[in-house]
mmCIF file of C-alpha atoms and ligand atoms in Angstrom:
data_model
loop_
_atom_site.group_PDB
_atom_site.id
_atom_site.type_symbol
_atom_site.label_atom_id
_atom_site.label_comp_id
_atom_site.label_asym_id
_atom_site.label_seq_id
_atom_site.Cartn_x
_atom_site.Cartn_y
_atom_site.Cartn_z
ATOM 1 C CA UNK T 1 -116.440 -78.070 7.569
ATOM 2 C CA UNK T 2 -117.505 -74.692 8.288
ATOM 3 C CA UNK T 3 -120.782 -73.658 10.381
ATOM 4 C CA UNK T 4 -122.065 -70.505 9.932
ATOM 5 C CA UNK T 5 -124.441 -69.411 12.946
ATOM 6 C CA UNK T 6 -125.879 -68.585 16.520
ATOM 7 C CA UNK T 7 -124.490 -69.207 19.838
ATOM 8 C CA UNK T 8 -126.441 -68.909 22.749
ATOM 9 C CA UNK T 9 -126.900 -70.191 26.256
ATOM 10 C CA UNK T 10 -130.582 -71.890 27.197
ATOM 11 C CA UNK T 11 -131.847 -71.568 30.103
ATOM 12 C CA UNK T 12 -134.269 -74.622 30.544
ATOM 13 C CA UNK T 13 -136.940 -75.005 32.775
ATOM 14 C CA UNK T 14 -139.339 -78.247 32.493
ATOM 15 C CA UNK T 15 -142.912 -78.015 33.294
ATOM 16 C CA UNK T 16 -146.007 -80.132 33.644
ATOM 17 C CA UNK T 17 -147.386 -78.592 30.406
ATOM 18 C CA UNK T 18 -146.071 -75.394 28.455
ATOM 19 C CA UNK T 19 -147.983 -71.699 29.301
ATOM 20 C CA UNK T 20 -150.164 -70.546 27.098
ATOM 21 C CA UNK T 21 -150.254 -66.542 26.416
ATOM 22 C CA UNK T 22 -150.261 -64.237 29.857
ATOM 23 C CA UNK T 23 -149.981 -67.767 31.794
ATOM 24 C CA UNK T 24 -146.943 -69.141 34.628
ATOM 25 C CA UNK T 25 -146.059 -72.304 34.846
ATOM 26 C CA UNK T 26 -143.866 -73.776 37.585
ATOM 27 C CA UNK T 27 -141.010 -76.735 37.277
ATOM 28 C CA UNK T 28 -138.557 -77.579 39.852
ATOM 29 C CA UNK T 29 -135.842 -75.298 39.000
ATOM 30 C CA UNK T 30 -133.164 -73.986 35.480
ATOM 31 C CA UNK T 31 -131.305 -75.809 33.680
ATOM 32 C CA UNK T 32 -128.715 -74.253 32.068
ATOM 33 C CA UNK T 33 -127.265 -75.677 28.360
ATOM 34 C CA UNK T 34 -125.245 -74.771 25.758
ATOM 35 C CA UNK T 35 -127.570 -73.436 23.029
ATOM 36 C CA UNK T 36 -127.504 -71.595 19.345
ATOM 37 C CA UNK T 37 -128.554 -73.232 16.044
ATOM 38 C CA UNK T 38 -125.390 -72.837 15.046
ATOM 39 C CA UNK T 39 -123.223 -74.016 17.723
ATOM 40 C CA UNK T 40 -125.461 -76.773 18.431
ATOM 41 C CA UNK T 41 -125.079 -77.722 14.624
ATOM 42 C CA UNK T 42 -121.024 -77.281 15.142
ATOM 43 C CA UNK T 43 -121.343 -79.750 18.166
ATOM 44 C CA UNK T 44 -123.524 -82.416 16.764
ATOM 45 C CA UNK T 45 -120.791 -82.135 13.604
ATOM 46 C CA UNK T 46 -117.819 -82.448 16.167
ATOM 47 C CA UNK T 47 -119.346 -85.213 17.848
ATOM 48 C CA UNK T 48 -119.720 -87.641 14.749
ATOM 49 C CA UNK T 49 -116.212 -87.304 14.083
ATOM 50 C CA UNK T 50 -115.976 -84.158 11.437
ATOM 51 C CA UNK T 51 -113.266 -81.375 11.810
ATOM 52 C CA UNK T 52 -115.386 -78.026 12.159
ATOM 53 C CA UNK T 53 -114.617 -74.446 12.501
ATOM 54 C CA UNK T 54 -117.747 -72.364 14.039
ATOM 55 C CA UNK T 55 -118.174 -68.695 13.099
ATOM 56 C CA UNK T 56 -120.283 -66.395 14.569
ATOM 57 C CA UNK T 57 -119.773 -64.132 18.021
ATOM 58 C CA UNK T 58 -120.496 -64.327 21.622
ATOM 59 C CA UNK T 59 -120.401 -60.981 24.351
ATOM 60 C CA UNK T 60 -117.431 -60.180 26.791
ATOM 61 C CA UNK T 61 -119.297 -61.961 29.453
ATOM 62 C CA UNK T 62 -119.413 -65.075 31.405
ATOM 63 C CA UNK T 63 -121.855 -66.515 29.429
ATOM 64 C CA UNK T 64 -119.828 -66.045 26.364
ATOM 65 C CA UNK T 65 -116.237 -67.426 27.618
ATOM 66 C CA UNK T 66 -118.254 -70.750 29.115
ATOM 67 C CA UNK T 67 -119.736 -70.623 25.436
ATOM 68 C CA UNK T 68 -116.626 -70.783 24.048
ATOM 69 C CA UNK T 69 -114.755 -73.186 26.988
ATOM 70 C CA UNK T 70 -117.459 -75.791 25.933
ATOM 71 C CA UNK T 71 -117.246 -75.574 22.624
ATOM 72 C CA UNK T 72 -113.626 -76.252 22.560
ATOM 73 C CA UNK T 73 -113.872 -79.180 24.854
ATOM 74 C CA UNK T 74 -116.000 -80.191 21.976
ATOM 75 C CA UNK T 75 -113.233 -80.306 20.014
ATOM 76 C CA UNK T 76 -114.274 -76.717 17.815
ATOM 77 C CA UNK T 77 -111.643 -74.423 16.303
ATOM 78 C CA UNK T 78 -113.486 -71.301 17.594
ATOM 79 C CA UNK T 79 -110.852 -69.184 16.388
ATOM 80 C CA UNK T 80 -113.972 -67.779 13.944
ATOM 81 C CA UNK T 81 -115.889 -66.329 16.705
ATOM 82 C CA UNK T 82 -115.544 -63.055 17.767
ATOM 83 C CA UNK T 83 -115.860 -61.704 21.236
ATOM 84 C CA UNK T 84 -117.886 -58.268 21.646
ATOM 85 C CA UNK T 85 -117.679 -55.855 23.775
ATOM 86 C CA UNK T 86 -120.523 -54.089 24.798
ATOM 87 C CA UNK T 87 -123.141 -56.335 23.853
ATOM 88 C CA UNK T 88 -124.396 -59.742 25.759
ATOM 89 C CA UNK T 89 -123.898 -63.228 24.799
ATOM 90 C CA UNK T 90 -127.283 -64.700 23.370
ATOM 91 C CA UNK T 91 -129.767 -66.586 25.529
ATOM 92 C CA UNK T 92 -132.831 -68.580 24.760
ATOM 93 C CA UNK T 93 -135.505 -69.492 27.633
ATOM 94 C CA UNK T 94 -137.016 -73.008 26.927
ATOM 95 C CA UNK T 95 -139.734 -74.353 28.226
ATOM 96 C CA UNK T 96 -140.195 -78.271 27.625
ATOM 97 C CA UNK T 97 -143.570 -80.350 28.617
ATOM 98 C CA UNK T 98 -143.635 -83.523 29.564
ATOM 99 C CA UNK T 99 -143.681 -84.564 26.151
ATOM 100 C CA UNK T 100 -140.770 -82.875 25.087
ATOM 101 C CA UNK T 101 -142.064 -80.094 23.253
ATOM 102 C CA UNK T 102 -141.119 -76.754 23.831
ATOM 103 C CA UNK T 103 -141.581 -72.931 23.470
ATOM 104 C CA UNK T 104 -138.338 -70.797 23.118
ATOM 105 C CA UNK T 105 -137.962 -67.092 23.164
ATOM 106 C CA UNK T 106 -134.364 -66.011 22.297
ATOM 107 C CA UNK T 107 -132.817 -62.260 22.790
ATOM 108 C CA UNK T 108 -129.759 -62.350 20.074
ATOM 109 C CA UNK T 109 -127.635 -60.630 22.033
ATOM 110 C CA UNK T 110 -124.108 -60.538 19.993
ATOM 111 C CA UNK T 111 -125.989 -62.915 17.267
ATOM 112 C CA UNK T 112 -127.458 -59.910 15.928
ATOM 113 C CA UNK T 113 -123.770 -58.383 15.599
ATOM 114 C CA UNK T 114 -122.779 -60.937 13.353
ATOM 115 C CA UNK T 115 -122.113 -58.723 10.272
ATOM 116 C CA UNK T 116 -121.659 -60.175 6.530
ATOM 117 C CA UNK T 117 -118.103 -58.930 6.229
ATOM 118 C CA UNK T 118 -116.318 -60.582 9.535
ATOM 119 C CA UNK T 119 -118.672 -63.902 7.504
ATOM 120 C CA UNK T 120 -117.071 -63.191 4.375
ATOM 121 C CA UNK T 121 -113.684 -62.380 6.047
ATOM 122 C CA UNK T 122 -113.873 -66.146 8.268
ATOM 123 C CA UNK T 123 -115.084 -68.198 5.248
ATOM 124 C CA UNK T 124 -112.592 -66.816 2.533
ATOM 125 C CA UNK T 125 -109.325 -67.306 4.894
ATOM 126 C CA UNK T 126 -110.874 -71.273 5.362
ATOM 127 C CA UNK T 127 -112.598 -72.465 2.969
ATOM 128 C CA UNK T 128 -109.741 -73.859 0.647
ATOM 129 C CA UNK T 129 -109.867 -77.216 3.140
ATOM 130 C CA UNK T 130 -113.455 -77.221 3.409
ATOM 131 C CA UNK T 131 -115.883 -79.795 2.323
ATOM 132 C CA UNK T 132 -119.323 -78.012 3.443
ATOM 133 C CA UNK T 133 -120.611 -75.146 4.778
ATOM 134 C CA UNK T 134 -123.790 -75.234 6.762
ATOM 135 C CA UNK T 135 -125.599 -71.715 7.576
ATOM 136 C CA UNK T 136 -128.469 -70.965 9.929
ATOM 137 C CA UNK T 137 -130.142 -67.989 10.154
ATOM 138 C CA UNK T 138 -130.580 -66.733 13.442
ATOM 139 C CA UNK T 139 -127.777 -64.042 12.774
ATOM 140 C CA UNK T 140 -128.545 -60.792 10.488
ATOM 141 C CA UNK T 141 -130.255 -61.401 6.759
ATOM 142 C CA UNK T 142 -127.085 -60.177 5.506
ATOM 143 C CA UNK T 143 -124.659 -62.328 7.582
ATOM 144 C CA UNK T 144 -126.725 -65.435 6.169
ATOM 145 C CA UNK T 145 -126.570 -63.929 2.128
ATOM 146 C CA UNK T 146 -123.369 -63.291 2.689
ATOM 147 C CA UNK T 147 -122.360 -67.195 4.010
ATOM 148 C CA UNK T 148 -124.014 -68.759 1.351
ATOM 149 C CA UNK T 149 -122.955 -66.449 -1.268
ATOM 150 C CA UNK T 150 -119.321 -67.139 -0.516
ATOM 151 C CA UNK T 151 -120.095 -70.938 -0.425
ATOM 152 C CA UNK T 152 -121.145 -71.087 -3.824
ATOM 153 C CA UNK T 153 -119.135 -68.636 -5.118
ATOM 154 C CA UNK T 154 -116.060 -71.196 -4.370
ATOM 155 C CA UNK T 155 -117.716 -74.078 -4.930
ATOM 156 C CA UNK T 156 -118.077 -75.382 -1.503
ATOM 157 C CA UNK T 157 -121.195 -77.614 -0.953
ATOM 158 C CA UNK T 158 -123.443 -75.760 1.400
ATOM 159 C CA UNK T 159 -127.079 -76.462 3.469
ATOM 160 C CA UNK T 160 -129.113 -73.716 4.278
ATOM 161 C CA UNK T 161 -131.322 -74.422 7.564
ATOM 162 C CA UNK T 162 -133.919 -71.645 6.938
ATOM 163 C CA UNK T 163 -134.424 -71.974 10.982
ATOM 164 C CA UNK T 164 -136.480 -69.518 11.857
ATOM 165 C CA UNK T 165 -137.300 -68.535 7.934
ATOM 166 C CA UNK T 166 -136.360 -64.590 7.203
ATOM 167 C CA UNK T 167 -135.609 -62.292 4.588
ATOM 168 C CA UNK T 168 -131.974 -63.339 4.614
ATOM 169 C CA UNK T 169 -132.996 -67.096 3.894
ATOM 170 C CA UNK T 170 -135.579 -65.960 0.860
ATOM 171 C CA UNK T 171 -132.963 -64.487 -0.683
ATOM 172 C CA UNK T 172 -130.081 -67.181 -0.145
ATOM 173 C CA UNK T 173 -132.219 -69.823 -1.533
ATOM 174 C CA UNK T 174 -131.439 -68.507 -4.824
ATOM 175 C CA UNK T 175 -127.725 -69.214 -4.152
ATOM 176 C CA UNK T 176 -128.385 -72.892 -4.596
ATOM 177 C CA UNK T 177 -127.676 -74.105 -1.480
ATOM 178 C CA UNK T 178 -129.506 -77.570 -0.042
ATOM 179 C CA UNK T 179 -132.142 -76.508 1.503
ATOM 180 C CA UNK T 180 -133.665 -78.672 4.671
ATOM 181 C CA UNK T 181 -136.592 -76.736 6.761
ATOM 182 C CA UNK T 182 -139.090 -78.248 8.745
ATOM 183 C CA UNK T 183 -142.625 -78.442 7.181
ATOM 184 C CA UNK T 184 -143.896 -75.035 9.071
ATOM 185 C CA UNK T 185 -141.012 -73.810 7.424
ATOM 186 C CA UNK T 186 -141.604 -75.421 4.324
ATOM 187 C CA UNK T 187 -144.821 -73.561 4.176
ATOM 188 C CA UNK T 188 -143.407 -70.292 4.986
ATOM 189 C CA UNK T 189 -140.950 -70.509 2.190
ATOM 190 C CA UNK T 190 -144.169 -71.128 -0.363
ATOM 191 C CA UNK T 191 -143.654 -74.917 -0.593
ATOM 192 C CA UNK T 192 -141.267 -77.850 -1.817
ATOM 193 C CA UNK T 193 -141.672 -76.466 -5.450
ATOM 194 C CA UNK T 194 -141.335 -73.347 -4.812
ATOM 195 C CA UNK T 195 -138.103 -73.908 -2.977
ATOM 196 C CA UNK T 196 -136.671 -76.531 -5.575
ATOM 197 C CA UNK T 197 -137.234 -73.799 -7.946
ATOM 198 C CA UNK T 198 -135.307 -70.610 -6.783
ATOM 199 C CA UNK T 199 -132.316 -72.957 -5.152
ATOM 200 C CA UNK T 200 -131.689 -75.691 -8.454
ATOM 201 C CA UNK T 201 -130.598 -77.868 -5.158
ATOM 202 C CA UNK T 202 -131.569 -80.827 -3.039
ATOM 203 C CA UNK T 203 -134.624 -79.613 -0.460
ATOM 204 C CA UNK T 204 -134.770 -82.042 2.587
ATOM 205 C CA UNK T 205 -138.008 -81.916 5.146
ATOM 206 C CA UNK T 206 -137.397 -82.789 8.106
ATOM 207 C CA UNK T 207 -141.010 -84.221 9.835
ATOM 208 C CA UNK T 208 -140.001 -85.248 13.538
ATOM 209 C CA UNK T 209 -141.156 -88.827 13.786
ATOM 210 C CA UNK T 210 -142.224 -89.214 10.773
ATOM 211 C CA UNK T 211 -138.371 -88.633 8.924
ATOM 212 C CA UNK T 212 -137.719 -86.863 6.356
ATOM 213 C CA UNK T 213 -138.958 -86.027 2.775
ATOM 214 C CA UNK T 214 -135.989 -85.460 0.607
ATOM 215 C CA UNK T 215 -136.104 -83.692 -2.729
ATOM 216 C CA UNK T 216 -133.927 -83.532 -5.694
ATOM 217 C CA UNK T 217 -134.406 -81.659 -8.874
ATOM 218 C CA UNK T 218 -136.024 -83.391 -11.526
ATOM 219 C CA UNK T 219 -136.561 -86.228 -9.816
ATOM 220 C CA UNK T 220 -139.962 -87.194 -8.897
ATOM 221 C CA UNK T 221 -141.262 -89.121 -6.783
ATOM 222 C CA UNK T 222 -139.155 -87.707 -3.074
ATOM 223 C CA UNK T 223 -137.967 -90.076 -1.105
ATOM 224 C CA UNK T 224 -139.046 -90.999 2.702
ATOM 225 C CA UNK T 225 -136.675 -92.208 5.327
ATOM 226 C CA UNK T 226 -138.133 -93.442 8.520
ATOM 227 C CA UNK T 227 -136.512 -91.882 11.876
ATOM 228 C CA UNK T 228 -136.170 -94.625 14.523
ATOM 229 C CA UNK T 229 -138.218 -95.382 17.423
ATOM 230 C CA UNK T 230 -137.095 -92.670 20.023
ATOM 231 C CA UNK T 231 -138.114 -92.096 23.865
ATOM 232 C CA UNK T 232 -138.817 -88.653 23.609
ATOM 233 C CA UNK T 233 -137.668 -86.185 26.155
ATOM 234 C CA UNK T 234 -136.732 -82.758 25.043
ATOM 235 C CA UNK T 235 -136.985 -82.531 20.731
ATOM 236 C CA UNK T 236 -134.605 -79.019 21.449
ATOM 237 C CA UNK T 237 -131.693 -79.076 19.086
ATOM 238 C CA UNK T 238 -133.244 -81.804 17.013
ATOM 239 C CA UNK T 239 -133.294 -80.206 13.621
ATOM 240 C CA UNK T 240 -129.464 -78.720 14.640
ATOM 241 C CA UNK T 241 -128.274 -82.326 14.613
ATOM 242 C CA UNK T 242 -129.825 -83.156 11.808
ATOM 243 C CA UNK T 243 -127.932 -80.566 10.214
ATOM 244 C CA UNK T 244 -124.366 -80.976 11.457
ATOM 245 C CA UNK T 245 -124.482 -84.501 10.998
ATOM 246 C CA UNK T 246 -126.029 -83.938 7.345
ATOM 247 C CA UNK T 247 -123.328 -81.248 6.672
ATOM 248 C CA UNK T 248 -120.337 -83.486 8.752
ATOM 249 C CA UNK T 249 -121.615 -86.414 6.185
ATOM 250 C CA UNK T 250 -121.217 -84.006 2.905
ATOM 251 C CA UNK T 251 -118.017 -82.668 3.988
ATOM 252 C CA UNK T 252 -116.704 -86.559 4.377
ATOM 253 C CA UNK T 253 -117.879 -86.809 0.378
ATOM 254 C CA UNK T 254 -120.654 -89.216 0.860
ATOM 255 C CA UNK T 255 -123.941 -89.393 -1.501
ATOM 256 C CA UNK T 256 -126.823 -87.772 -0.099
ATOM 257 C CA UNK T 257 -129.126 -90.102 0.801
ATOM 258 C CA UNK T 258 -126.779 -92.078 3.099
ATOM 259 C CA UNK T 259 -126.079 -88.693 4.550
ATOM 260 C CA UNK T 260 -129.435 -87.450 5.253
ATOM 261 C CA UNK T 261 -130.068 -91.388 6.472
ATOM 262 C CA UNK T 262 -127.191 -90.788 9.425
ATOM 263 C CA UNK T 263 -128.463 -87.535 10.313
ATOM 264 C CA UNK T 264 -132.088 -88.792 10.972
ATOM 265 C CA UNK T 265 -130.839 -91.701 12.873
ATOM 266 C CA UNK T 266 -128.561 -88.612 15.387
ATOM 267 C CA UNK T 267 -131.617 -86.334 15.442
ATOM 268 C CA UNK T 268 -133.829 -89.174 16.837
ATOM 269 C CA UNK T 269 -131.315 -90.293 19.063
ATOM 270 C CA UNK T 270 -130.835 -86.580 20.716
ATOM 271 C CA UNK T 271 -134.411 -86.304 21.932
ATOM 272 C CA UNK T 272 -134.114 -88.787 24.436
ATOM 273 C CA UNK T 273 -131.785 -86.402 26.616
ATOM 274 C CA UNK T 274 -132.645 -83.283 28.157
ATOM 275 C CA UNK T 275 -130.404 -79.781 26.689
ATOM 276 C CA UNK T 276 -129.783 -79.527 23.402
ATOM 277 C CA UNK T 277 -126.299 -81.455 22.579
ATOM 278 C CA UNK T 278 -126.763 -83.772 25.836
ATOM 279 C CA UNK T 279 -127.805 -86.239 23.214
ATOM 280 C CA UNK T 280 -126.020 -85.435 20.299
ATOM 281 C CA UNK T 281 -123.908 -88.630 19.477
ATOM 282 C CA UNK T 282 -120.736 -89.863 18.135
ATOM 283 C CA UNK T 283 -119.694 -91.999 15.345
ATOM 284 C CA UNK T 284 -119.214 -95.112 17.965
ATOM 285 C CA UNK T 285 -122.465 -94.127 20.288
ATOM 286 C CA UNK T 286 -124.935 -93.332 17.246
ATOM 287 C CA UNK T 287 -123.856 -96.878 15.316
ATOM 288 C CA UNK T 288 -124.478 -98.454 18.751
ATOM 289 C CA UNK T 289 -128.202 -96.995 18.720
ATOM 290 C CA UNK T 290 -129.162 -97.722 15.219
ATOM 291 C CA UNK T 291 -128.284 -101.369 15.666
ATOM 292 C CA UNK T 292 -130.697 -101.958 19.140
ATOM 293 C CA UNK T 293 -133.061 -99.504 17.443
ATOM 294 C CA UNK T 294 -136.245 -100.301 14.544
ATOM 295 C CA UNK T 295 -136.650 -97.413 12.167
ATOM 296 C CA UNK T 296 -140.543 -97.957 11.132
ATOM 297 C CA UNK T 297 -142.601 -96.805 13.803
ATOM 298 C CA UNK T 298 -140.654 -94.142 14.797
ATOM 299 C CA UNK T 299 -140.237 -91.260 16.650
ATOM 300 C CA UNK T 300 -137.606 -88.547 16.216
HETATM 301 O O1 RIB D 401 -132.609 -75.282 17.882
HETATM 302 C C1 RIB D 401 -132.527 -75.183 19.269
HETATM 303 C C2 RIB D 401 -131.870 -73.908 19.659
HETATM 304 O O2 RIB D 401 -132.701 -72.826 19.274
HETATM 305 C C3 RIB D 401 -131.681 -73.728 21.146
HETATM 306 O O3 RIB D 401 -130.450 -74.260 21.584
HETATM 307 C C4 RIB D 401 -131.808 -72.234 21.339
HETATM 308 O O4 RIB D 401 -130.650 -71.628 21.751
HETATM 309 C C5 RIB D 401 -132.330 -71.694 20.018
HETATM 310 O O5 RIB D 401 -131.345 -71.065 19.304
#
């Protein structure tokens, strides 16, 4: 599979409670994690056992070479990302409470160099082998158009996380790709409806403890699965897991619901570890969880 998307590095700092405007909070020190929707997607894919190429671009820096050192030691063919000159590698500072929410604040960096040709170029010299594409949209509106265009185009199954919803994800909803936002997202993009309209495709809410909604055309009514009961620590990277395990799951051929049912379990299991893929599980690790772990009362 193919994941279309950012790479950053966070910079984590916990707190006894996250700032409100003009306020400083203090915690004990950074943290420092690999980051990016996309890369964390890639990662979470990796770790369940799928084969996955990442595309997208780092800077000439040290950030962006230990970006790109990890992700191979997670076993990504990285060959897709491009190293820039004159621009920096993308960062995100995160701030998580106590509860394991957060607030993050991300300067793009060489995200926001990500144009839709070098996408078009990476996806058309791979995607004869490819069983999914999954696309994210913190790289340019026309980066994200251009991914899911050439997707569809061959035929390739593809997920759109409309994370954080912009122009470029309005417009490749029409595409048909499966569609999974959260519900603030949901509501951005005009609502289930709305969305199951313009993309003919599967939509799939994801809800934090509560699960997931999932959607399919012309079938009525959606269906809920549960997330497992979860200790919550840091809920950063959540919704990327969800998604690489999702698209990992597609790309192996399986039927949607017993995808979307895997990727709920790994999402619930990453928030009990700090950093974004510290929790992100594989095939052996995840099966290990589900078994020791009820689903009703969840958490995720
Ligand atoms: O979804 C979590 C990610 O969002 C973080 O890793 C951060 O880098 C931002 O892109």
């Amino acid at each position: 599979m193919i994941v279309v998307g950012a790479i950053n590095v966070d910079l984590v700092v916990r707190a006894p409670r996250l700032p409100r405007p003009g306020e400083t909070v203090v915690g004990p020190g950074v943290e420092y994690f690999g980051g990016g929707k996309g890369a964390n997607a890639a990662v979470a894919a990796s770790r369940i056992g799928a084969e996955v190429a990442l595309v997208g671009a780092v800077g000439d820096d040290d950030l962006g070479r230990n970006a790109i050192a990890e992700l191979r030691a997670d076993g990504i063919d990285v060959d897709g990302v491009a190293t820039l000159p004159d621009i920096a590698t993308g960062v995100a500072l995160i701030v998580v409470d106590p509860a394991g929410e957060n607030l993050i604040a991300v300067g793009a960096g060489a995200n926001a160099a990500v144009t839709a040709d070098r996408v078009r170029e990476a996806l058309q010299s791979r995607l004869a082998d490819t069983g999914c594409v999954l696309v994210s949209t913190e790289i340019p509106d026309d980066a994200v158009v251009a991914a899911v265009e050439t997707a569809t185009a061959a035929g390739v199954p593809c997920v759109l996380n409309p994370a954080p919803v912009s122009a470029g994800a309005r417009e490749a909803l029409g595409l048909g790709p499966i569609v999974t936002p959260n519900e603030h997202e949901l509501v951005d993009l005009g609502g289930v409806d709305a969305v199951l309209t313009a993309s003919g495709a599967a939509v799939i809410v994801t809800q934090g403890a509560a699960g997931v909604n999932l959607f399919a055309v012309g079938q009525a009514p959606h269906i809920t699965i549960p997330a497992p009961t979860a200790e919550v620590r840091d809920t950063t990277g959540a919704g990327d897991t969800f998604n690489g395990v999702l698209a990992a799951r597609l790309a192996d051929g399986i039927d949607l619901e017993a995808a979307v049912d895997d990727a709920v379990a790994a999402a619930s299991r990453s928030v009990e570890f700090v950093g974004a893929r510290s929790g992100m599980p594989t095939a052996t690790e995840l099966a290990a969880w589900v078994s020791t772990t009820p689903r009703d009362a969840g958490q995720a």
